[in-house]
């Protein structure tokens, strides 16, 4: 896969350690869910290094000082349903005051074409830095469609975060939306004939919620 200026692929040993456990078919639902949250939280430090801040005055036990704080109501978290829900707590641990919207997408099992069925976004989201979440970036169809929904609502500062990405999906989103910053913890080899990522980790939604 070519290098894209708007794509960050993490190569951190802590994340790779957690990915190894995440991939294991014997990893139970509870641990799987906790790992997704932990990896998301680690990734957020890089993804939000440019988040909007404001200067405030803080009184310490010794004196007053100026300090940077994240601007109120400046962050929106938008998971792509349903698997994206598993990443929300990882970001809420960092941004407890962030607003949360939801975009529902499902994939046609035969064509892999995504279809939207639900959208509920915070009021004023067009003024917020918005992070779109989906653990698996496979074909890139759902991500591109969800980004289009956000842009239609006037959102200008969009980031996309995935745990596992396939070269096909990363390239599609990066080329379609060069203004969107894409963060992927691990880039896998390819998609199979059923559009699943290899080696991947199976169906993230099923493993998160115990539906298989």
XYZ file of C-alpha atoms in Angstrom:
212
model
C 0.000 0.000 0.000
C 1.294 3.486 -0.865
C 1.951 6.070 1.792
C -0.816 8.612 2.381
C -0.201 11.855 4.267
C -3.572 11.525 6.037
C -2.994 7.952 7.298
C -1.304 6.973 10.575
C -0.545 3.284 11.112
C 0.514 2.606 14.708
C 3.568 0.467 15.339
C 3.625 0.474 19.111
C 4.642 -2.659 21.030
C 1.921 -2.145 23.651
C -0.752 -2.087 20.942
C 0.750 -5.065 19.110
C 0.740 -7.070 22.350
C -2.966 -6.341 22.844
C -3.736 -7.069 19.166
C -2.172 -10.535 19.544
C -4.590 -11.344 22.379
C -7.484 -9.728 20.502
C -6.942 -11.951 17.445
C -6.933 -15.183 19.440
C -10.147 -17.104 18.808
C -10.107 -18.255 22.439
C -10.238 -14.717 23.844
C -13.568 -14.380 25.677
C -16.114 -11.624 25.095
C -15.322 -9.648 28.261
C -11.583 -9.546 27.599
C -12.174 -8.823 23.896
C -14.339 -5.819 24.793
C -11.792 -4.536 27.310
C -8.962 -4.845 24.788
C -10.903 -2.868 22.168
C -11.427 -0.080 24.718
C -7.770 -0.113 25.812
C -6.390 0.032 22.265
C -8.769 2.863 21.408
C -7.628 4.815 24.454
C -3.946 4.391 23.573
C -4.598 5.491 19.976
C -6.472 8.583 21.144
C -3.290 10.192 22.485
C -1.951 10.508 18.941
C -5.280 11.127 17.229
C -6.110 14.103 19.446
C -2.713 15.745 19.782
C -4.198 18.722 17.899
C -7.531 18.909 19.745
C -8.782 22.461 20.439
C -7.696 23.935 23.783
C -8.164 27.129 25.730
C -6.093 28.871 28.393
C -7.502 28.839 31.923
C -6.186 30.040 35.262
C -5.705 27.352 37.903
C -4.919 27.939 41.578
C -2.475 25.360 42.917
C -1.709 24.992 46.646
C 1.219 27.374 46.030
C 0.191 29.887 43.380
C -1.949 30.600 40.326
C -0.821 29.479 36.876
C -2.104 29.370 33.330
C -2.943 25.942 31.958
C -4.344 24.513 28.722
C -7.661 22.672 28.846
C -9.746 21.094 26.097
C -12.495 23.424 24.949
C -15.952 22.553 26.274
C -18.305 20.862 23.796
C -15.543 20.635 21.179
C -15.367 16.828 20.760
C -17.962 14.500 19.238
C -17.672 10.704 19.208
C -19.608 8.908 16.456
C -19.482 5.096 16.361
C -20.653 3.253 13.266
C -23.205 0.765 14.589
C -22.921 -1.743 15.855
C -19.246 -2.674 16.292
C -18.140 0.942 16.708
C -19.950 0.994 20.068
C -17.141 -1.124 21.484
C -14.678 1.754 21.029
C -16.760 4.517 22.651
C -15.748 3.907 26.285
C -12.076 4.013 25.339
C -12.545 7.600 24.159
C -14.982 8.568 26.909
C -12.285 7.658 29.426
C -10.202 10.457 27.889
C -13.037 12.856 26.999
C -15.816 12.230 29.552
C -17.682 15.331 28.398
C -17.647 14.447 24.703
C -21.025 14.245 22.948
C -21.906 10.942 21.273
C -23.801 10.466 18.023
C -24.595 7.243 16.165
C -24.633 6.222 12.511
C -26.175 2.841 11.711
C -24.780 0.941 8.727
C -25.172 -2.650 7.629
C -23.334 -4.531 4.899
C -25.052 -6.596 2.226
C -23.478 -10.028 2.724
C -23.456 -10.775 -1.011
C -22.298 -7.468 -2.473
C -20.521 -5.930 0.578
C -22.314 -2.670 -0.244
C -23.102 -0.682 2.932
C -26.583 0.677 3.653
C -27.474 3.350 6.210
C -30.475 2.764 8.485
C -29.996 5.217 11.378
C -28.429 8.586 12.123
C -28.595 10.630 15.333
C -25.959 13.323 15.846
C -25.354 15.881 18.623
C -26.664 19.391 18.148
C -23.888 21.685 16.956
C -21.709 18.827 15.679
C -20.685 20.942 12.695
C -18.545 22.999 15.088
C -16.918 20.004 16.800
C -13.888 17.848 16.106
C -15.615 14.576 15.257
C -14.061 11.127 15.580
C -15.744 8.339 13.606
C -15.230 4.845 15.041
C -15.298 1.376 13.494
C -13.027 -1.477 14.672
C -12.674 -2.979 11.193
C -11.806 -0.979 8.067
C -12.347 -3.608 5.370
C -13.625 -2.363 1.990
C -13.946 1.218 3.193
C -17.549 1.466 1.989
C -19.169 2.028 5.385
C -16.491 4.506 6.434
C -16.866 6.543 3.240
C -20.657 6.582 3.505
C -20.523 7.615 7.184
C -18.041 10.394 6.402
C -20.391 11.589 3.659
C -23.221 11.760 6.213
C -21.088 13.900 8.537
C -20.072 16.220 5.714
C -23.713 16.621 4.687
C -24.385 17.817 8.262
C -21.647 20.439 7.884
C -18.894 18.718 9.890
C -15.498 19.953 8.706
C -12.985 18.453 11.135
C -13.387 14.662 10.847
C -11.087 11.911 12.085
C -11.552 8.182 11.523
C -10.233 5.480 13.844
C -10.091 1.706 13.287
C -8.402 -1.119 15.159
C -7.679 -3.360 12.134
C -7.429 -2.127 8.547
C -7.096 -3.811 5.156
C -4.990 -2.075 2.484
C -8.034 -1.909 0.203
C -10.169 -0.059 2.741
C -7.464 2.281 3.993
C -6.591 3.284 0.429
C -10.217 3.892 -0.518
C -10.949 6.174 2.438
C -7.606 7.994 2.168
C -8.090 8.716 -1.538
C -11.793 9.574 -1.327
C -11.362 11.914 1.645
C -7.799 13.295 1.775
C -8.977 15.892 4.320
C -9.910 13.186 6.870
C -7.186 11.964 9.225
C -7.221 8.158 9.441
C -5.793 6.248 12.407
C -5.376 2.453 12.241
C -3.603 0.455 14.938
C -2.659 -2.448 12.629
C -2.604 -2.882 8.846
C -3.407 -6.461 7.837
C -2.601 -8.328 4.638
C -5.762 -8.314 2.494
C -9.472 -9.068 2.149
C -10.727 -12.575 1.364
C -13.439 -13.438 -1.159
C -16.104 -12.628 1.448
C -14.569 -9.213 2.201
C -13.266 -10.220 5.626
C -9.847 -8.955 6.683
C -7.001 -11.493 6.775
C -5.626 -12.470 9.224
C -8.128 -10.211 11.015
C -9.994 -11.251 14.136
C -13.342 -12.458 12.803
C -16.561 -10.469 13.143
C -15.828 -7.718 15.686
C -19.521 -7.115 16.433
C -20.215 -10.773 17.161
C -17.162 -11.041 19.409
C -17.995 -7.804 21.247
C -21.616 -8.671 21.966
C -21.628 -12.478 22.021
C -24.019 -12.867 19.096
C -22.290 -15.842 17.554
